[in-house]
């Protein structure tokens, strides 16, 4: 096995210095850009090194700071054994559905690897700027934590029965709410691992990009957006504190005041223009998905209030919830929810109306039918189980590929409406899109079996987990 290594420092703005005999004594061992090698490397050309592992050689180490001082092969085997035992034990503590067990386990592992234990954050992806459209400009930095993902990720961990990851993420959300001065009036949609804002978004003009897809971006402008759905999603995410006794120690007056404030923000932002779920950079408008999440947040706050929580909340939750529902219904056409009252295009995110239990079943049914008809991706004249998130023109044109989690939302929505056979059929189709390791990126092209966008994508695997539980029968039916 051969390896070609081309180290770069300071985003290619400085040149590395090679020390063939290892780390010079005078060099700071904690320098962040210090590269140390644990096996012989042969210079190939300037700043490019090659190494080759021949028969019988199975260990190779590339690190920074202090190198591995013990026998490399011995240490490698010990680390591999420890790692294997850790992950097998972690999987043994997962709850899994009756159906699609291997896929759920793989997705659970992928989701866990996106968790940052120090702060509890869950990254959207571990990569930046892998293109959604090869050669196009849809290249984004996803190495951050989106508040929108909170509800979906926590639902996945709840289904998996992993309390520790849920608790860690809840504490991350609470820390953001308490430490940022702006949080009482507005929350940013996305934060770094250390709970800062990933700004400013920059482009590396001298980088070619993956498969020639430039620009390569660092940070994400979405942190500047107004996205009104996040308040409802945070109420949904915090609901377990008041419904699951395992979170009893988080059930404090401060948390009740936080949820009460989020409910007020839901009420305040009903029918207000924003960048929306898909983070449109120009032409903000009122979005049905944002109104749906305002309704859901107010609905859950209403349930908490009826259970005796949120005593400081003086908001008329019945009236606020009804106003949010009406704002949502104002965007219906031919009985189906549309993107907004001034935009009658279809949007796959509105499958969430059925999932969240929006009380107008006829609207939920018609919306699901419309999504399936208008946004389905076909290959060879046949349904593939994949869906466009929308087909309207945005900042960069019309989307060219399916958005993976939309398929899983359709599966969940159909299951919630009792259309289980359809849901299971689509689920089976979508699972064929995983790569040889069972992993998904953000986008998929069924006709060419091509995965696009940042990889692996936590959102896609969260969707898979939740959909698998939605279409599976209870264990009591098989045991």
CSV table of C-alpha atoms in Angstrom, one decimal:
chain,number,residue,atom,x,y,z
A,1,UNK,CA,0.0,0.0,0.0
A,2,UNK,CA,1.4,3.4,-1.0
A,3,UNK,CA,0.7,6.8,0.5
A,4,UNK,CA,1.4,10.2,-1.0
A,5,UNK,CA,1.6,13.0,1.6
A,6,UNK,CA,1.5,16.7,0.8
A,7,UNK,CA,1.3,18.7,4.1
A,8,UNK,CA,0.0,22.2,4.0
A,9,UNK,CA,0.1,24.9,6.7
A,10,UNK,CA,-2.0,28.0,7.3
A,11,UNK,CA,-4.4,27.1,4.4
A,12,UNK,CA,-1.5,27.0,1.9
A,13,UNK,CA,-0.2,30.4,2.9
A,14,UNK,CA,3.1,29.2,4.4
A,15,UNK,CA,5.6,26.5,3.3
A,16,UNK,CA,6.3,23.5,5.6
A,17,UNK,CA,9.8,22.8,6.9
A,18,UNK,CA,11.0,19.2,6.8
A,19,UNK,CA,13.2,17.7,9.6
A,20,UNK,CA,14.3,14.2,8.4
A,21,UNK,CA,15.5,13.2,11.9
A,22,UNK,CA,12.3,14.1,13.7
A,23,UNK,CA,11.4,17.1,15.9
A,24,UNK,CA,14.2,19.5,16.6
A,25,UNK,CA,14.8,20.0,20.3
A,26,UNK,CA,14.2,23.7,20.1
A,27,UNK,CA,10.7,23.4,18.5
A,28,UNK,CA,7.6,23.9,20.6
A,29,UNK,CA,6.1,20.5,21.0
A,30,UNK,CA,2.6,22.0,21.1
A,31,UNK,CA,2.8,24.1,17.9
A,32,UNK,CA,-0.5,23.5,16.2
A,33,UNK,CA,1.0,23.1,12.7
A,34,UNK,CA,3.9,20.7,13.7
A,35,UNK,CA,3.9,17.5,11.6
A,36,UNK,CA,5.6,14.5,13.1
A,37,UNK,CA,6.0,11.2,11.3
A,38,UNK,CA,6.3,7.7,12.8
A,39,UNK,CA,7.7,5.9,9.8
A,40,UNK,CA,10.3,6.6,7.1
A,41,UNK,CA,9.1,8.9,4.3
A,42,UNK,CA,10.9,9.4,1.0
A,43,UNK,CA,11.0,12.9,-0.5
A,44,UNK,CA,9.4,12.7,-3.9
A,45,UNK,CA,9.5,16.4,-4.9
A,46,UNK,CA,9.4,19.6,-3.0
A,47,UNK,CA,7.0,19.3,0.0
A,48,UNK,CA,5.6,16.0,-1.3
A,49,UNK,CA,6.5,12.8,0.6
A,50,UNK,CA,5.8,9.1,-0.2
A,51,UNK,CA,5.8,6.0,1.9
A,52,UNK,CA,5.1,2.4,1.0
A,53,UNK,CA,3.9,-0.5,3.3
A,54,UNK,CA,5.1,-3.8,1.9
A,55,UNK,CA,4.3,-7.4,2.8
A,56,UNK,CA,4.2,-7.9,6.5
A,57,UNK,CA,4.0,-4.2,7.4
A,58,UNK,CA,0.6,-3.1,8.8
A,59,UNK,CA,1.4,0.0,10.8
A,60,UNK,CA,1.8,3.6,9.8
A,61,UNK,CA,1.5,6.7,12.0
A,62,UNK,CA,1.1,10.4,11.0
A,63,UNK,CA,0.6,12.8,13.8
A,64,UNK,CA,1.5,16.2,15.2
A,65,UNK,CA,3.1,17.1,18.5
A,66,UNK,CA,4.9,14.2,20.2
A,67,UNK,CA,5.3,11.0,18.2
A,68,UNK,CA,4.5,7.5,19.4
A,69,UNK,CA,7.5,6.4,21.5
A,70,UNK,CA,6.7,2.7,22.0
A,71,UNK,CA,6.8,0.0,19.4
A,72,UNK,CA,4.5,1.2,16.6
A,73,UNK,CA,3.1,-2.2,15.6
A,74,UNK,CA,2.3,-3.1,19.3
A,75,UNK,CA,0.7,0.3,20.0
A,76,UNK,CA,-1.3,0.1,16.8
A,77,UNK,CA,-2.7,-3.3,17.6
A,78,UNK,CA,-3.6,-2.1,21.2
A,79,UNK,CA,-5.3,1.0,19.9
A,80,UNK,CA,-7.3,-1.0,17.3
A,81,UNK,CA,-8.4,-3.6,19.9
A,82,UNK,CA,-9.5,-0.8,22.3
A,83,UNK,CA,-11.4,1.0,19.6
A,84,UNK,CA,-13.1,-2.2,18.4
A,85,UNK,CA,-14.2,-3.1,21.9
A,86,UNK,CA,-15.5,0.4,22.6
A,87,UNK,CA,-17.7,0.6,19.5
A,88,UNK,CA,-19.0,-2.9,19.9
A,89,UNK,CA,-20.0,-2.1,23.4
A,90,UNK,CA,-21.6,1.2,22.3
A,91,UNK,CA,-23.7,-0.6,19.7
A,92,UNK,CA,-24.8,-3.2,22.3
A,93,UNK,CA,-26.3,-0.4,24.2
A,94,UNK,CA,-28.4,0.8,21.2
A,95,UNK,CA,-32.0,0.2,20.9
A,96,UNK,CA,-32.7,-0.9,17.3
A,97,UNK,CA,-35.9,-1.5,15.3
A,98,UNK,CA,-37.1,-4.8,14.0
A,99,UNK,CA,-36.4,-3.7,10.4
A,100,UNK,CA,-33.2,-2.4,8.8
A,101,UNK,CA,-31.0,-3.2,11.8
A,102,UNK,CA,-27.7,-3.1,9.9
A,103,UNK,CA,-28.5,0.2,8.3
A,104,UNK,CA,-29.6,1.7,11.6
A,105,UNK,CA,-26.4,0.5,13.4
A,106,UNK,CA,-24.2,2.0,10.7
A,107,UNK,CA,-26.1,5.3,10.8
A,108,UNK,CA,-25.9,5.3,14.6
A,109,UNK,CA,-22.1,5.0,14.4
A,110,UNK,CA,-21.9,7.7,11.8
A,111,UNK,CA,-24.1,10.0,14.0
A,112,UNK,CA,-22.0,9.3,17.1
A,113,UNK,CA,-18.8,10.2,15.2
A,114,UNK,CA,-20.3,13.6,14.5
A,115,UNK,CA,-20.7,14.3,18.3
A,116,UNK,CA,-18.1,16.5,20.0
A,117,UNK,CA,-17.9,15.3,23.6
A,118,UNK,CA,-16.3,18.3,25.1
A,119,UNK,CA,-19.3,20.6,24.4
A,120,UNK,CA,-22.0,18.2,23.3
A,121,UNK,CA,-22.3,19.7,19.8
A,122,UNK,CA,-23.3,17.6,16.8
A,123,UNK,CA,-21.7,18.5,13.5
A,124,UNK,CA,-23.6,18.6,10.3
A,125,UNK,CA,-20.7,17.0,8.5
A,126,UNK,CA,-17.0,16.5,8.9
A,127,UNK,CA,-16.1,18.1,5.6
A,128,UNK,CA,-16.3,21.4,3.7
A,129,UNK,CA,-17.1,22.3,0.1
A,130,UNK,CA,-17.7,18.8,-1.3
A,131,UNK,CA,-19.9,20.0,-4.2
A,132,UNK,CA,-23.7,19.5,-4.4
A,133,UNK,CA,-23.3,20.0,-8.2
A,134,UNK,CA,-19.8,19.1,-9.6
A,135,UNK,CA,-18.3,22.2,-11.2
A,136,UNK,CA,-20.9,24.5,-9.6
A,137,UNK,CA,-20.9,27.0,-6.7
A,138,UNK,CA,-23.0,25.0,-4.2
A,139,UNK,CA,-20.1,24.2,-2.0
A,140,UNK,CA,-20.6,24.8,1.8
A,141,UNK,CA,-18.7,24.4,5.0
A,142,UNK,CA,-20.7,22.0,7.2
A,143,UNK,CA,-18.3,21.6,10.0
A,144,UNK,CA,-20.6,23.3,12.5
A,145,UNK,CA,-23.7,22.7,14.6
A,146,UNK,CA,-27.1,23.8,13.2
A,147,UNK,CA,-29.8,24.4,15.9
A,148,UNK,CA,-32.4,23.1,13.4
A,149,UNK,CA,-30.8,19.7,13.6
A,150,UNK,CA,-31.3,19.6,17.4
A,151,UNK,CA,-34.8,18.2,17.3
A,152,UNK,CA,-34.2,15.6,14.6
A,153,UNK,CA,-30.9,14.5,16.1
A,154,UNK,CA,-32.3,14.2,19.6
A,155,UNK,CA,-35.2,12.2,18.3
A,156,UNK,CA,-32.7,9.8,16.7
A,157,UNK,CA,-30.8,9.4,19.9
A,158,UNK,CA,-34.0,8.9,21.8
A,159,UNK,CA,-35.0,6.2,19.4
A,160,UNK,CA,-31.6,4.6,19.9
A,161,UNK,CA,-31.9,4.8,23.7
A,162,UNK,CA,-28.6,6.8,24.1
A,163,UNK,CA,-29.2,9.1,27.0
A,164,UNK,CA,-25.7,10.5,27.3
A,165,UNK,CA,-25.6,12.0,23.8
A,166,UNK,CA,-29.0,13.5,24.3
A,167,UNK,CA,-27.9,15.1,27.6
A,168,UNK,CA,-24.7,16.4,26.0
A,169,UNK,CA,-26.5,18.0,23.1
A,170,UNK,CA,-29.2,19.5,25.4
A,171,UNK,CA,-26.4,21.1,27.6
A,172,UNK,CA,-24.8,22.5,24.4
A,173,UNK,CA,-28.1,24.1,23.5
A,174,UNK,CA,-28.7,25.4,27.0
A,175,UNK,CA,-25.2,26.9,27.1
A,176,UNK,CA,-25.8,28.8,23.9
A,177,UNK,CA,-29.1,30.1,25.2
A,178,UNK,CA,-27.5,31.4,28.4
A,179,UNK,CA,-24.1,32.7,27.2
A,180,UNK,CA,-25.0,34.8,24.1
A,181,UNK,CA,-26.3,38.3,24.8
A,182,UNK,CA,-28.6,38.2,21.8
A,183,UNK,CA,-30.2,34.9,22.7
A,184,UNK,CA,-33.3,36.3,24.4
A,185,UNK,CA,-34.3,38.2,21.2
A,186,UNK,CA,-32.8,36.1,18.5
A,187,UNK,CA,-30.8,32.9,18.1
A,188,UNK,CA,-28.4,32.3,15.2
A,189,UNK,CA,-29.1,29.2,13.2
A,190,UNK,CA,-25.6,27.8,13.4
A,191,UNK,CA,-22.7,27.7,15.9
A,192,UNK,CA,-19.2,26.4,16.2
A,193,UNK,CA,-18.2,23.5,18.4
A,194,UNK,CA,-17.2,26.1,21.0
A,195,UNK,CA,-20.5,27.9,20.8
A,196,UNK,CA,-19.3,30.8,18.7
A,197,UNK,CA,-20.5,32.0,15.4
A,198,UNK,CA,-18.8,30.6,12.3
A,199,UNK,CA,-18.1,34.0,10.7
A,200,UNK,CA,-17.0,35.5,8.4
A,201,UNK,CA,-17.6,33.1,5.5
A,202,UNK,CA,-14.4,33.2,3.3
A,203,UNK,CA,-13.5,31.7,0.0
A,204,UNK,CA,-10.1,30.2,-0.8
A,205,UNK,CA,-9.6,31.6,-4.3
A,206,UNK,CA,-6.4,29.7,-4.9
A,207,UNK,CA,-7.9,26.3,-4.2
A,208,UNK,CA,-9.2,24.2,-7.1
A,209,UNK,CA,-11.8,22.4,-5.1
A,210,UNK,CA,-12.9,18.8,-5.3
A,211,UNK,CA,-13.3,17.8,-8.9
A,212,UNK,CA,-12.7,21.4,-9.9
A,213,UNK,CA,-15.7,22.7,-7.9
A,214,UNK,CA,-14.7,26.1,-6.6
A,215,UNK,CA,-15.0,28.0,-4.4
A,216,UNK,CA,-13.7,26.2,-1.3
A,217,UNK,CA,-15.4,27.9,1.7
A,218,UNK,CA,-14.4,28.3,5.3
A,219,UNK,CA,-17.1,29.2,7.8
A,220,UNK,CA,-20.8,29.7,6.9
A,221,UNK,CA,-22.8,32.8,6.2
A,222,UNK,CA,-25.9,31.1,7.5
A,223,UNK,CA,-24.9,32.3,10.9
A,224,UNK,CA,-26.1,35.8,9.9
A,225,UNK,CA,-29.5,34.6,8.7
A,226,UNK,CA,-32.8,35.0,10.4
A,227,UNK,CA,-34.4,31.5,10.3
A,228,UNK,CA,-37.6,31.6,12.3
A,229,UNK,CA,-38.1,27.8,12.5
A,230,UNK,CA,-35.3,27.4,15.0
A,231,UNK,CA,-37.4,28.5,18.0
A,232,UNK,CA,-40.0,25.9,17.5
A,233,UNK,CA,-37.4,23.2,16.9
A,234,UNK,CA,-35.6,24.2,20.1
A,235,UNK,CA,-38.9,23.8,22.1
A,236,UNK,CA,-39.3,20.4,20.5
A,237,UNK,CA,-35.7,19.6,21.4
A,238,UNK,CA,-36.1,20.7,25.0
A,239,UNK,CA,-39.5,18.9,25.5
A,240,UNK,CA,-37.8,15.7,26.9
A,241,UNK,CA,-36.6,17.7,29.9
A,242,UNK,CA,-40.3,18.0,31.0
A,243,UNK,CA,-41.5,14.6,29.8
A,244,UNK,CA,-38.7,12.2,30.5
A,245,UNK,CA,-37.7,11.7,34.1
A,246,UNK,CA,-34.2,10.8,33.2
A,247,UNK,CA,-33.6,14.5,32.6
A,248,UNK,CA,-35.0,15.5,36.0
A,249,UNK,CA,-31.8,17.3,37.0
A,250,UNK,CA,-32.2,19.6,34.1
A,251,UNK,CA,-35.8,20.5,35.0
A,252,UNK,CA,-35.2,23.8,36.7
A,253,UNK,CA,-36.9,27.2,36.8
A,254,UNK,CA,-34.2,28.6,34.4
A,255,UNK,CA,-35.1,25.9,31.9
A,256,UNK,CA,-38.8,26.7,32.2
A,257,UNK,CA,-38.1,30.4,31.7
A,258,UNK,CA,-36.0,29.5,28.6
A,259,UNK,CA,-38.8,27.4,27.1
A,260,UNK,CA,-41.3,30.2,27.9
A,261,UNK,CA,-39.1,32.7,26.1
A,262,UNK,CA,-38.8,30.4,23.1
A,263,UNK,CA,-42.6,30.1,23.0
A,264,UNK,CA,-42.8,33.9,22.9
A,265,UNK,CA,-40.3,34.0,20.1
A,266,UNK,CA,-42.4,31.4,18.2
A,267,UNK,CA,-45.4,33.7,18.6
A,268,UNK,CA,-43.5,36.8,17.6
A,269,UNK,CA,-42.1,35.3,14.4
A,270,UNK,CA,-45.3,33.8,13.0
A,271,UNK,CA,-45.8,34.9,9.3
A,272,UNK,CA,-42.5,36.9,9.4
A,273,UNK,CA,-40.1,36.7,6.4
A,274,UNK,CA,-36.9,34.8,6.8
A,275,UNK,CA,-34.2,32.8,4.9
A,276,UNK,CA,-36.1,29.6,5.6
A,277,UNK,CA,-35.0,26.1,6.1
A,278,UNK,CA,-33.0,26.0,2.9
A,279,UNK,CA,-31.1,29.2,3.8
A,280,UNK,CA,-31.9,31.3,0.8
A,281,UNK,CA,-29.4,34.2,0.6
A,282,UNK,CA,-31.6,36.6,-1.3
A,283,UNK,CA,-35.3,37.3,-1.5
A,284,UNK,CA,-36.4,36.4,2.0
A,285,UNK,CA,-40.1,35.7,2.4
A,286,UNK,CA,-42.7,34.1,4.7
A,287,UNK,CA,-42.1,30.3,4.7
A,288,UNK,CA,-44.6,27.6,5.5
A,289,UNK,CA,-42.0,25.5,7.2
A,290,UNK,CA,-41.1,28.3,9.6
A,291,UNK,CA,-44.8,28.7,10.4
A,292,UNK,CA,-45.2,24.9,10.9
A,293,UNK,CA,-42.3,24.9,13.4
A,294,UNK,CA,-43.8,27.9,15.2
A,295,UNK,CA,-47.0,26.0,15.5
A,296,UNK,CA,-45.2,22.8,16.7
A,297,UNK,CA,-43.2,24.8,19.3
A,298,UNK,CA,-46.4,26.5,20.6
A,299,UNK,CA,-48.2,23.2,20.6
A,300,UNK,CA,-45.6,21.5,22.8
A,301,UNK,CA,-45.3,24.5,25.1
A,302,UNK,CA,-49.1,24.3,25.5
A,303,UNK,CA,-48.8,20.6,26.5
A,304,UNK,CA,-46.0,21.5,29.1
A,305,UNK,CA,-48.2,24.4,30.5
A,306,UNK,CA,-51.2,22.0,30.9
A,307,UNK,CA,-48.9,19.6,32.8
A,308,UNK,CA,-48.0,22.3,35.3
A,309,UNK,CA,-44.8,23.7,33.9
A,310,UNK,CA,-43.9,27.1,32.5
A,311,UNK,CA,-45.7,29.1,35.3
A,312,UNK,CA,-44.2,32.4,34.2
A,313,UNK,CA,-45.6,32.2,30.7
A,314,UNK,CA,-48.5,34.6,30.4
A,315,UNK,CA,-48.9,34.1,26.6
A,316,UNK,CA,-52.3,32.9,25.5
A,317,UNK,CA,-51.0,29.6,24.0
A,318,UNK,CA,-54.3,28.6,22.5
A,319,UNK,CA,-54.6,31.8,20.6
A,320,UNK,CA,-51.0,31.8,19.5
A,321,UNK,CA,-51.2,28.2,18.3
A,322,UNK,CA,-54.3,28.9,16.4
A,323,UNK,CA,-52.7,31.9,14.7
A,324,UNK,CA,-49.7,29.8,13.7
A,325,UNK,CA,-52.0,27.1,12.3
A,326,UNK,CA,-54.0,29.8,10.3
A,327,UNK,CA,-50.7,31.2,8.9
A,328,UNK,CA,-49.9,27.8,7.7
A,329,UNK,CA,-53.3,27.2,6.1
A,330,UNK,CA,-53.0,30.6,4.4
A,331,UNK,CA,-50.3,29.0,2.2
A,332,UNK,CA,-52.5,26.1,1.0
A,333,UNK,CA,-53.6,25.7,-2.6
A,334,UNK,CA,-55.8,22.9,-3.9
A,335,UNK,CA,-55.7,21.5,-0.3
A,336,UNK,CA,-51.9,21.2,-0.2
A,337,UNK,CA,-49.4,23.2,1.7
A,338,UNK,CA,-47.1,25.3,-0.5
A,339,UNK,CA,-43.8,27.0,0.3
A,340,UNK,CA,-45.5,30.2,1.4
A,341,UNK,CA,-48.5,32.4,0.8
A,342,UNK,CA,-46.7,34.2,-2.0
A,343,UNK,CA,-44.9,31.1,-3.4
A,344,UNK,CA,-47.1,28.2,-4.5
A,345,UNK,CA,-44.3,25.8,-5.2
A,346,UNK,CA,-44.0,22.5,-3.4
A,347,UNK,CA,-41.5,21.8,-0.7
A,348,UNK,CA,-40.5,18.4,0.6
A,349,UNK,CA,-39.9,19.7,4.1
A,350,UNK,CA,-43.7,20.1,4.5
A,351,UNK,CA,-43.9,16.3,5.0
A,352,UNK,CA,-43.1,17.4,8.6
A,353,UNK,CA,-46.8,18.5,9.0
A,354,UNK,CA,-47.8,14.9,9.1
A,355,UNK,CA,-44.9,13.8,11.2
A,356,UNK,CA,-45.5,16.5,13.8
A,357,UNK,CA,-49.2,15.8,14.0
A,358,UNK,CA,-50.6,18.9,12.5
A,359,UNK,CA,-54.3,18.4,13.2
A,360,UNK,CA,-55.8,19.0,9.7
A,361,UNK,CA,-55.4,15.5,8.4
A,362,UNK,CA,-56.8,16.3,5.0
A,363,UNK,CA,-54.1,18.9,4.4
A,364,UNK,CA,-51.4,16.5,5.6
A,365,UNK,CA,-52.7,13.8,3.2
A,366,UNK,CA,-52.9,16.1,0.2
A,367,UNK,CA,-49.5,17.6,1.0
A,368,UNK,CA,-47.9,14.2,1.0
A,369,UNK,CA,-49.6,13.3,-2.3
A,370,UNK,CA,-48.4,16.5,-3.8
A,371,UNK,CA,-44.8,16.0,-2.7
A,372,UNK,CA,-44.8,12.5,-4.1
A,373,UNK,CA,-46.2,13.6,-7.4
A,374,UNK,CA,-44.3,16.9,-8.0
A,375,UNK,CA,-40.9,16.3,-6.4
A,376,UNK,CA,-40.2,12.6,-7.1
A,377,UNK,CA,-37.0,11.8,-8.9
A,378,UNK,CA,-37.3,9.3,-11.7
A,379,UNK,CA,-34.7,7.2,-13.5
A,380,UNK,CA,-35.5,5.3,-16.6
A,381,UNK,CA,-39.2,6.4,-16.3
A,382,UNK,CA,-39.5,4.7,-12.9
A,383,UNK,CA,-39.9,6.0,-9.3
A,384,UNK,CA,-36.6,5.9,-7.4
A,385,UNK,CA,-37.8,6.7,-3.8
A,386,UNK,CA,-35.7,9.9,-3.9
A,387,UNK,CA,-37.1,13.5,-3.9
A,388,UNK,CA,-36.0,17.0,-4.8
A,389,UNK,CA,-36.3,19.3,-1.8
A,390,UNK,CA,-38.0,21.8,-4.3
A,391,UNK,CA,-37.8,22.7,-7.9
A,392,UNK,CA,-38.0,26.5,-7.8
A,393,UNK,CA,-35.1,28.7,-8.8
A,394,UNK,CA,-33.0,29.8,-5.9
A,395,UNK,CA,-29.8,31.9,-5.6
A,396,UNK,CA,-27.9,29.4,-7.8
A,397,UNK,CA,-30.5,28.1,-10.2
A,398,UNK,CA,-32.7,25.0,-9.9
A,399,UNK,CA,-31.5,22.0,-7.8
A,400,UNK,CA,-30.2,19.2,-9.9
A,401,UNK,CA,-30.1,16.3,-7.5
A,402,UNK,CA,-32.3,14.8,-4.8
A,403,UNK,CA,-31.9,15.7,-1.1
A,404,UNK,CA,-31.5,12.4,0.8
A,405,UNK,CA,-33.3,13.3,4.1
A,406,UNK,CA,-36.4,14.3,2.1
A,407,UNK,CA,-36.9,10.7,1.3
A,408,UNK,CA,-36.8,9.7,4.9
A,409,UNK,CA,-39.3,12.5,5.8
A,410,UNK,CA,-41.7,11.2,3.2
A,411,UNK,CA,-41.3,7.7,4.7
A,412,UNK,CA,-42.0,9.0,8.2
A,413,UNK,CA,-45.0,11.1,7.0
A,414,UNK,CA,-46.6,8.2,5.2
A,415,UNK,CA,-46.1,5.9,8.2
A,416,UNK,CA,-47.6,8.6,10.5
A,417,UNK,CA,-50.7,8.6,8.2
A,418,UNK,CA,-51.0,4.8,8.3
A,419,UNK,CA,-49.8,4.2,4.8
A,420,UNK,CA,-47.2,1.7,5.9
A,421,UNK,CA,-46.8,-0.4,2.8
A,422,UNK,CA,-46.0,2.7,0.7
A,423,UNK,CA,-43.5,3.9,3.4
A,424,UNK,CA,-41.8,0.6,3.5
A,425,UNK,CA,-41.4,0.4,-0.2
A,426,UNK,CA,-39.8,3.8,-0.4
A,427,UNK,CA,-37.6,3.0,2.5
A,428,UNK,CA,-36.3,-0.1,0.7
A,429,UNK,CA,-35.6,1.9,-2.4
A,430,UNK,CA,-33.7,4.7,-0.6
A,431,UNK,CA,-31.4,2.3,1.3
A,432,UNK,CA,-30.0,1.1,-2.0
A,433,UNK,CA,-28.4,4.5,-2.4
A,434,UNK,CA,-25.9,4.0,0.4
A,435,UNK,CA,-22.2,3.4,-0.6
A,436,UNK,CA,-20.3,0.2,0.1
A,437,UNK,CA,-19.9,1.3,3.8
A,438,UNK,CA,-23.6,2.0,4.3
A,439,UNK,CA,-23.0,5.8,4.3
A,440,UNK,CA,-24.9,8.7,2.7
A,441,UNK,CA,-23.9,12.1,1.7
A,442,UNK,CA,-26.4,15.0,1.5
A,443,UNK,CA,-27.5,14.6,-2.2
A,444,UNK,CA,-27.9,11.6,-4.4
A,445,UNK,CA,-28.4,11.1,-8.2
A,446,UNK,CA,-30.3,7.9,-8.7
A,447,UNK,CA,-29.6,7.7,-12.5
A,448,UNK,CA,-25.8,7.6,-12.0
A,449,UNK,CA,-25.8,6.2,-8.4
A,450,UNK,CA,-23.7,9.3,-7.5
A,451,UNK,CA,-23.5,10.8,-4.0
A,452,UNK,CA,-22.9,14.5,-3.8
A,453,UNK,CA,-22.3,17.1,-1.2
A,454,UNK,CA,-20.5,16.9,2.2
A,455,UNK,CA,-19.9,13.3,3.3
A,456,UNK,CA,-20.9,11.6,5.4
A,457,UNK,CA,-23.9,13.8,6.2
A,458,UNK,CA,-25.3,13.5,9.8
A,459,UNK,CA,-28.7,14.8,8.6
A,460,UNK,CA,-29.1,11.9,6.2
A,461,UNK,CA,-28.3,9.3,8.8
A,462,UNK,CA,-30.6,11.0,11.4
A,463,UNK,CA,-33.4,10.7,8.8
A,464,UNK,CA,-32.6,7.1,8.2
A,465,UNK,CA,-32.7,6.2,11.9
A,466,UNK,CA,-36.0,8.0,12.5
A,467,UNK,CA,-37.6,6.5,9.4
A,468,UNK,CA,-36.5,3.0,10.2
A,469,UNK,CA,-38.2,3.2,13.6
A,470,UNK,CA,-41.3,4.7,12.0
A,471,UNK,CA,-41.8,1.8,9.5
A,472,UNK,CA,-40.9,-1.0,11.9
A,473,UNK,CA,-43.4,-3.1,13.9
A,474,UNK,CA,-43.1,-3.3,17.6
A,475,UNK,CA,-40.7,-5.9,19.0
A,476,UNK,CA,-43.7,-7.4,20.9
A,477,UNK,CA,-45.0,-8.6,17.5
A,478,UNK,CA,-41.9,-10.7,16.8
A,479,UNK,CA,-40.7,-11.9,20.3
